[in-house]
């Protein structure tokens, strides 16, 4: 029995050394193939530029500036809101929850921002489309209530700003537009 345990420990030690060599970049050897060198990895190739695309992205500084401007506009009218800014892919960049904003406003602001950037239209406009296409509201992560507006660069959406918590979607959207306006300066 001792012989089996020793052989097992030897295999573990040898395997650990092989892994360590591979991680260190020395190269991996196959223990079962008599120490022969493993095949070299395939070369990394670059795609031709004509096969790639780049997209403008909103910086964190710009997203923060827009969120702060939207929150300031709401606070100037004594409204307790949450502001969310998402990137082109719908990932949250910045969320500012104003003092006294309701707990539902956080998720609602993010969903409004996502909806606006996904369709490159204010959510108040998109809400009107529900009459013709009621299934739009079933798309995960969306919220078809006023308060979301897209941010564009060269006509393409690069971000969305969502505001939630004011007594009406019109007010929420007014504050979201104040965030967009801050980026135009």
PDB file of C-alpha atoms in Angstrom:
ATOM      1  CA  UNK A   1       0.000   0.000   0.000  1.00  0.00           C
ATOM      2  CA  UNK A   2       2.887   2.357   0.709  1.00  0.00           C
ATOM      3  CA  UNK A   3       4.131   1.827  -2.831  1.00  0.00           C
ATOM      4  CA  UNK A   4       0.813   2.973  -4.293  1.00  0.00           C
ATOM      5  CA  UNK A   5       0.737   6.095  -2.149  1.00  0.00           C
ATOM      6  CA  UNK A   6       4.325   6.952  -3.088  1.00  0.00           C
ATOM      7  CA  UNK A   7       3.598   6.502  -6.797  1.00  0.00           C
ATOM      8  CA  UNK A   8       0.551   8.715  -6.464  1.00  0.00           C
ATOM      9  CA  UNK A   9       2.614  11.408  -4.696  1.00  0.00           C
ATOM     10  CA  UNK A  10       5.270  11.160  -7.404  1.00  0.00           C
ATOM     11  CA  UNK A  11       2.678  11.651 -10.151  1.00  0.00           C
ATOM     12  CA  UNK A  12       1.236  14.647  -8.308  1.00  0.00           C
ATOM     13  CA  UNK A  13       4.658  16.211  -7.833  1.00  0.00           C
ATOM     14  CA  UNK A  14       5.624  15.591 -11.457  1.00  0.00           C
ATOM     15  CA  UNK A  15       2.289  16.945 -12.681  1.00  0.00           C
ATOM     16  CA  UNK A  16       2.664  20.027 -10.494  1.00  0.00           C
ATOM     17  CA  UNK A  17       6.149  20.665 -11.878  1.00  0.00           C
ATOM     18  CA  UNK A  18       4.869  20.338 -15.439  1.00  0.00           C
ATOM     19  CA  UNK A  19       2.046  22.771 -14.738  1.00  0.00           C
ATOM     20  CA  UNK A  20       4.489  25.183 -13.105  1.00  0.00           C
ATOM     21  CA  UNK A  21       6.747  25.052 -16.163  1.00  0.00           C
ATOM     22  CA  UNK A  22       3.782  25.674 -18.452  1.00  0.00           C
ATOM     23  CA  UNK A  23       2.581  28.633 -16.390  1.00  0.00           C
ATOM     24  CA  UNK A  24       6.096  30.035 -16.269  1.00  0.00           C
ATOM     25  CA  UNK A  25       6.189  29.994 -20.041  1.00  0.00           C
ATOM     26  CA  UNK A  26       8.970  27.423 -20.275  1.00  0.00           C
ATOM     27  CA  UNK A  27       6.750  25.029 -22.180  1.00  0.00           C
ATOM     28  CA  UNK A  28       4.766  21.974 -21.256  1.00  0.00           C
ATOM     29  CA  UNK A  29       5.949  18.426 -21.619  1.00  0.00           C
ATOM     30  CA  UNK A  30       3.740  15.394 -21.629  1.00  0.00           C
ATOM     31  CA  UNK A  31       4.589  13.094 -18.730  1.00  0.00           C
ATOM     32  CA  UNK A  32       2.868  10.146 -20.364  1.00  0.00           C
ATOM     33  CA  UNK A  33       4.585  10.585 -23.726  1.00  0.00           C
ATOM     34  CA  UNK A  34       8.095  10.121 -22.437  1.00  0.00           C
ATOM     35  CA  UNK A  35       8.902  13.824 -22.079  1.00  0.00           C
ATOM     36  CA  UNK A  36       8.289  14.782 -25.704  1.00  0.00           C
ATOM     37  CA  UNK A  37       7.568  18.441 -26.283  1.00  0.00           C
ATOM     38  CA  UNK A  38       3.898  19.281 -26.852  1.00  0.00           C
ATOM     39  CA  UNK A  39       2.889  20.885 -30.137  1.00  0.00           C
ATOM     40  CA  UNK A  40       3.398  24.644 -30.298  1.00  0.00           C
ATOM     41  CA  UNK A  41       0.227  26.739 -30.049  1.00  0.00           C
ATOM     42  CA  UNK A  42      -1.145  28.177 -33.265  1.00  0.00           C
ATOM     43  CA  UNK A  43       0.079  31.633 -34.168  1.00  0.00           C
ATOM     44  CA  UNK A  44      -2.213  34.551 -33.324  1.00  0.00           C
ATOM     45  CA  UNK A  45      -3.387  36.335 -36.436  1.00  0.00           C
ATOM     46  CA  UNK A  46      -4.789  39.801 -36.891  1.00  0.00           C
ATOM     47  CA  UNK A  47      -8.090  40.319 -38.704  1.00  0.00           C
ATOM     48  CA  UNK A  48      -7.952  42.680 -41.628  1.00  0.00           C
ATOM     49  CA  UNK A  49      -9.188  46.156 -40.709  1.00  0.00           C
ATOM     50  CA  UNK A  50     -12.006  45.864 -43.247  1.00  0.00           C
ATOM     51  CA  UNK A  51     -13.435  43.047 -41.090  1.00  0.00           C
ATOM     52  CA  UNK A  52     -13.579  45.039 -37.861  1.00  0.00           C
ATOM     53  CA  UNK A  53     -15.585  47.960 -36.555  1.00  0.00           C
ATOM     54  CA  UNK A  54     -15.028  50.458 -33.812  1.00  0.00           C
ATOM     55  CA  UNK A  55     -17.624  52.353 -31.856  1.00  0.00           C
ATOM     56  CA  UNK A  56     -17.591  55.547 -29.872  1.00  0.00           C
ATOM     57  CA  UNK A  57     -18.022  55.074 -26.142  1.00  0.00           C
ATOM     58  CA  UNK A  58     -19.028  57.519 -23.453  1.00  0.00           C
ATOM     59  CA  UNK A  59     -16.246  58.037 -20.937  1.00  0.00           C
ATOM     60  CA  UNK A  60     -16.841  57.576 -17.226  1.00  0.00           C
ATOM     61  CA  UNK A  61     -16.136  61.291 -16.752  1.00  0.00           C
ATOM     62  CA  UNK A  62     -18.801  62.203 -19.318  1.00  0.00           C
ATOM     63  CA  UNK A  63     -21.295  59.710 -17.867  1.00  0.00           C
ATOM     64  CA  UNK A  64     -20.732  61.166 -14.393  1.00  0.00           C
ATOM     65  CA  UNK A  65     -21.132  64.715 -15.715  1.00  0.00           C
ATOM     66  CA  UNK A  66     -24.418  63.800 -17.421  1.00  0.00           C
ATOM     67  CA  UNK A  67     -25.766  61.985 -14.360  1.00  0.00           C
ATOM     68  CA  UNK A  68     -24.841  64.878 -12.079  1.00  0.00           C
ATOM     69  CA  UNK A  69     -26.529  67.400 -14.418  1.00  0.00           C
ATOM     70  CA  UNK A  70     -29.712  65.319 -14.517  1.00  0.00           C
ATOM     71  CA  UNK A  71     -29.764  64.935 -10.731  1.00  0.00           C
ATOM     72  CA  UNK A  72     -29.077  68.661 -10.242  1.00  0.00           C
ATOM     73  CA  UNK A  73     -31.984  69.524 -12.567  1.00  0.00           C
ATOM     74  CA  UNK A  74     -34.298  67.282 -10.540  1.00  0.00           C
ATOM     75  CA  UNK A  75     -33.110  68.639  -7.206  1.00  0.00           C
ATOM     76  CA  UNK A  76     -33.624  72.210  -8.461  1.00  0.00           C
ATOM     77  CA  UNK A  77     -37.309  71.292  -8.791  1.00  0.00           C
ATOM     78  CA  UNK A  78     -37.341  69.486  -5.422  1.00  0.00           C
ATOM     79  CA  UNK A  79     -37.737  66.063  -7.019  1.00  0.00           C
ATOM     80  CA  UNK A  80     -36.271  62.911  -5.463  1.00  0.00           C
ATOM     81  CA  UNK A  81     -34.971  60.758  -8.304  1.00  0.00           C
ATOM     82  CA  UNK A  82     -32.357  58.243  -9.314  1.00  0.00           C
ATOM     83  CA  UNK A  83     -30.308  58.751 -12.470  1.00  0.00           C
ATOM     84  CA  UNK A  84     -28.620  55.936 -14.385  1.00  0.00           C
ATOM     85  CA  UNK A  85     -26.289  56.148 -17.370  1.00  0.00           C
ATOM     86  CA  UNK A  86     -25.657  52.996 -19.397  1.00  0.00           C
ATOM     87  CA  UNK A  87     -23.252  52.368 -22.259  1.00  0.00           C
ATOM     88  CA  UNK A  88     -24.187  51.246 -25.776  1.00  0.00           C
ATOM     89  CA  UNK A  89     -24.402  47.639 -24.602  1.00  0.00           C
ATOM     90  CA  UNK A  90     -26.709  48.507 -21.711  1.00  0.00           C
ATOM     91  CA  UNK A  91     -24.063  48.128 -19.012  1.00  0.00           C
ATOM     92  CA  UNK A  92     -24.426  50.603 -16.174  1.00  0.00           C
ATOM     93  CA  UNK A  93     -21.676  53.220 -16.111  1.00  0.00           C
ATOM     94  CA  UNK A  94     -22.969  55.511 -13.351  1.00  0.00           C
ATOM     95  CA  UNK A  95     -25.966  55.549 -11.042  1.00  0.00           C
ATOM     96  CA  UNK A  96     -26.727  58.429  -8.683  1.00  0.00           C
ATOM     97  CA  UNK A  97     -29.527  57.958  -6.219  1.00  0.00           C
ATOM     98  CA  UNK A  98     -30.741  61.288  -4.916  1.00  0.00           C
ATOM     99  CA  UNK A  99     -31.597  61.862  -1.289  1.00  0.00           C
ATOM    100  CA  UNK A 100     -35.044  60.463  -0.578  1.00  0.00           C
ATOM    101  CA  UNK A 101     -35.453  58.667  -3.920  1.00  0.00           C
ATOM    102  CA  UNK A 102     -37.769  55.677  -3.700  1.00  0.00           C
ATOM    103  CA  UNK A 103     -36.362  52.155  -3.717  1.00  0.00           C
ATOM    104  CA  UNK A 104     -38.048  51.331  -7.045  1.00  0.00           C
ATOM    105  CA  UNK A 105     -36.346  54.269  -8.767  1.00  0.00           C
ATOM    106  CA  UNK A 106     -32.920  52.596  -8.946  1.00  0.00           C
ATOM    107  CA  UNK A 107     -33.964  49.677 -11.159  1.00  0.00           C
ATOM    108  CA  UNK A 108     -36.446  51.782 -13.099  1.00  0.00           C
ATOM    109  CA  UNK A 109     -33.791  54.362 -14.033  1.00  0.00           C
ATOM    110  CA  UNK A 110     -31.449  51.642 -15.314  1.00  0.00           C
ATOM    111  CA  UNK A 111     -34.208  49.991 -17.346  1.00  0.00           C
ATOM    112  CA  UNK A 112     -35.293  53.314 -18.873  1.00  0.00           C
ATOM    113  CA  UNK A 113     -31.697  54.098 -19.845  1.00  0.00           C
ATOM    114  CA  UNK A 114     -31.295  50.643 -21.391  1.00  0.00           C
ATOM    115  CA  UNK A 115     -34.547  50.975 -23.342  1.00  0.00           C
ATOM    116  CA  UNK A 116     -33.565  54.398 -24.712  1.00  0.00           C
ATOM    117  CA  UNK A 117     -30.148  53.290 -25.930  1.00  0.00           C
ATOM    118  CA  UNK A 118     -31.403  49.969 -27.299  1.00  0.00           C
ATOM    119  CA  UNK A 119     -33.922  51.674 -29.593  1.00  0.00           C
ATOM    120  CA  UNK A 120     -32.130  55.043 -29.943  1.00  0.00           C
ATOM    121  CA  UNK A 121     -35.293  56.893 -28.962  1.00  0.00           C
ATOM    122  CA  UNK A 122     -36.751  58.566 -25.881  1.00  0.00           C
ATOM    123  CA  UNK A 123     -38.798  56.144 -23.827  1.00  0.00           C
ATOM    124  CA  UNK A 124     -41.843  58.419 -24.035  1.00  0.00           C
ATOM    125  CA  UNK A 125     -41.842  57.911 -27.819  1.00  0.00           C
ATOM    126  CA  UNK A 126     -41.322  54.181 -27.416  1.00  0.00           C
ATOM    127  CA  UNK A 127     -44.218  53.945 -24.928  1.00  0.00           C
ATOM    128  CA  UNK A 128     -46.502  55.173 -27.698  1.00  0.00           C
ATOM    129  CA  UNK A 129     -45.454  52.224 -29.854  1.00  0.00           C
ATOM    130  CA  UNK A 130     -46.892  49.724 -27.385  1.00  0.00           C
ATOM    131  CA  UNK A 131     -50.343  50.217 -28.952  1.00  0.00           C
ATOM    132  CA  UNK A 132     -49.052  48.734 -32.220  1.00  0.00           C
ATOM    133  CA  UNK A 133     -46.599  46.248 -30.690  1.00  0.00           C
ATOM    134  CA  UNK A 134     -47.655  45.360 -27.138  1.00  0.00           C
ATOM    135  CA  UNK A 135     -45.099  42.541 -26.911  1.00  0.00           C
ATOM    136  CA  UNK A 136     -42.250  45.082 -26.786  1.00  0.00           C
ATOM    137  CA  UNK A 137     -42.848  45.382 -23.045  1.00  0.00           C
ATOM    138  CA  UNK A 138     -41.964  41.685 -22.666  1.00  0.00           C
ATOM    139  CA  UNK A 139     -38.330  42.193 -23.684  1.00  0.00           C
ATOM    140  CA  UNK A 140     -36.168  41.639 -20.578  1.00  0.00           C
ATOM    141  CA  UNK A 141     -34.592  44.726 -19.051  1.00  0.00           C
ATOM    142  CA  UNK A 142     -36.844  47.248 -20.766  1.00  0.00           C
ATOM    143  CA  UNK A 143     -39.239  49.798 -19.324  1.00  0.00           C
ATOM    144  CA  UNK A 144     -41.522  51.743 -21.626  1.00  0.00           C
ATOM    145  CA  UNK A 145     -42.259  54.741 -19.421  1.00  0.00           C
ATOM    146  CA  UNK A 146     -41.129  58.322 -19.974  1.00  0.00           C
ATOM    147  CA  UNK A 147     -37.775  59.159 -18.428  1.00  0.00           C
ATOM    148  CA  UNK A 148     -35.140  57.625 -20.694  1.00  0.00           C
ATOM    149  CA  UNK A 149     -33.259  59.328 -23.489  1.00  0.00           C
ATOM    150  CA  UNK A 150     -30.420  58.202 -25.736  1.00  0.00           C
ATOM    151  CA  UNK A 151     -27.034  59.885 -26.072  1.00  0.00           C
ATOM    152  CA  UNK A 152     -25.749  59.847 -29.641  1.00  0.00           C
ATOM    153  CA  UNK A 153     -22.469  60.496 -31.424  1.00  0.00           C
ATOM    154  CA  UNK A 154     -22.554  60.955 -35.202  1.00  0.00           C
ATOM    155  CA  UNK A 155     -26.203  59.849 -35.140  1.00  0.00           C
ATOM    156  CA  UNK A 156     -25.488  56.500 -33.486  1.00  0.00           C
ATOM    157  CA  UNK A 157     -26.449  55.686 -29.894  1.00  0.00           C
ATOM    158  CA  UNK A 158     -23.510  55.519 -27.486  1.00  0.00           C
ATOM    159  CA  UNK A 159     -25.323  55.656 -24.142  1.00  0.00           C
ATOM    160  CA  UNK A 160     -28.671  56.077 -22.474  1.00  0.00           C
ATOM    161  CA  UNK A 161     -29.732  58.218 -19.531  1.00  0.00           C
ATOM    162  CA  UNK A 162     -32.646  57.118 -17.401  1.00  0.00           C
ATOM    163  CA  UNK A 163     -34.333  59.033 -14.609  1.00  0.00           C
ATOM    164  CA  UNK A 164     -36.991  57.633 -12.287  1.00  0.00           C
ATOM    165  CA  UNK A 165     -38.791  58.871  -9.207  1.00  0.00           C
ATOM    166  CA  UNK A 166     -40.500  62.120 -10.221  1.00  0.00           C
ATOM    167  CA  UNK A 167     -44.321  62.154 -10.195  1.00  0.00           C
ATOM    168  CA  UNK A 168     -44.462  61.834 -14.002  1.00  0.00           C
ATOM    169  CA  UNK A 169     -42.482  60.376 -16.856  1.00  0.00           C
ATOM    170  CA  UNK A 170     -42.487  63.808 -18.490  1.00  0.00           C
ATOM    171  CA  UNK A 171     -40.523  65.248 -15.560  1.00  0.00           C
ATOM    172  CA  UNK A 172     -38.173  62.255 -15.485  1.00  0.00           C
ATOM    173  CA  UNK A 173     -37.478  62.729 -19.179  1.00  0.00           C
ATOM    174  CA  UNK A 174     -36.975  66.472 -18.762  1.00  0.00           C
ATOM    175  CA  UNK A 175     -34.227  65.721 -16.238  1.00  0.00           C
ATOM    176  CA  UNK A 176     -32.689  63.052 -18.490  1.00  0.00           C
ATOM    177  CA  UNK A 177     -32.533  65.619 -21.317  1.00  0.00           C
ATOM    178  CA  UNK A 178     -30.693  67.978 -18.936  1.00  0.00           C
ATOM    179  CA  UNK A 179     -28.055  65.256 -18.649  1.00  0.00           C
ATOM    180  CA  UNK A 180     -27.732  65.019 -22.422  1.00  0.00           C
ATOM    181  CA  UNK A 181     -27.533  68.816 -22.687  1.00  0.00           C
ATOM    182  CA  UNK A 182     -24.574  68.834 -20.279  1.00  0.00           C
ATOM    183  CA  UNK A 183     -22.660  66.679 -22.789  1.00  0.00           C
ATOM    184  CA  UNK A 184     -23.314  69.121 -25.635  1.00  0.00           C
ATOM    185  CA  UNK A 185     -21.231  71.846 -23.941  1.00  0.00           C
TER     186      UNK A 185
END
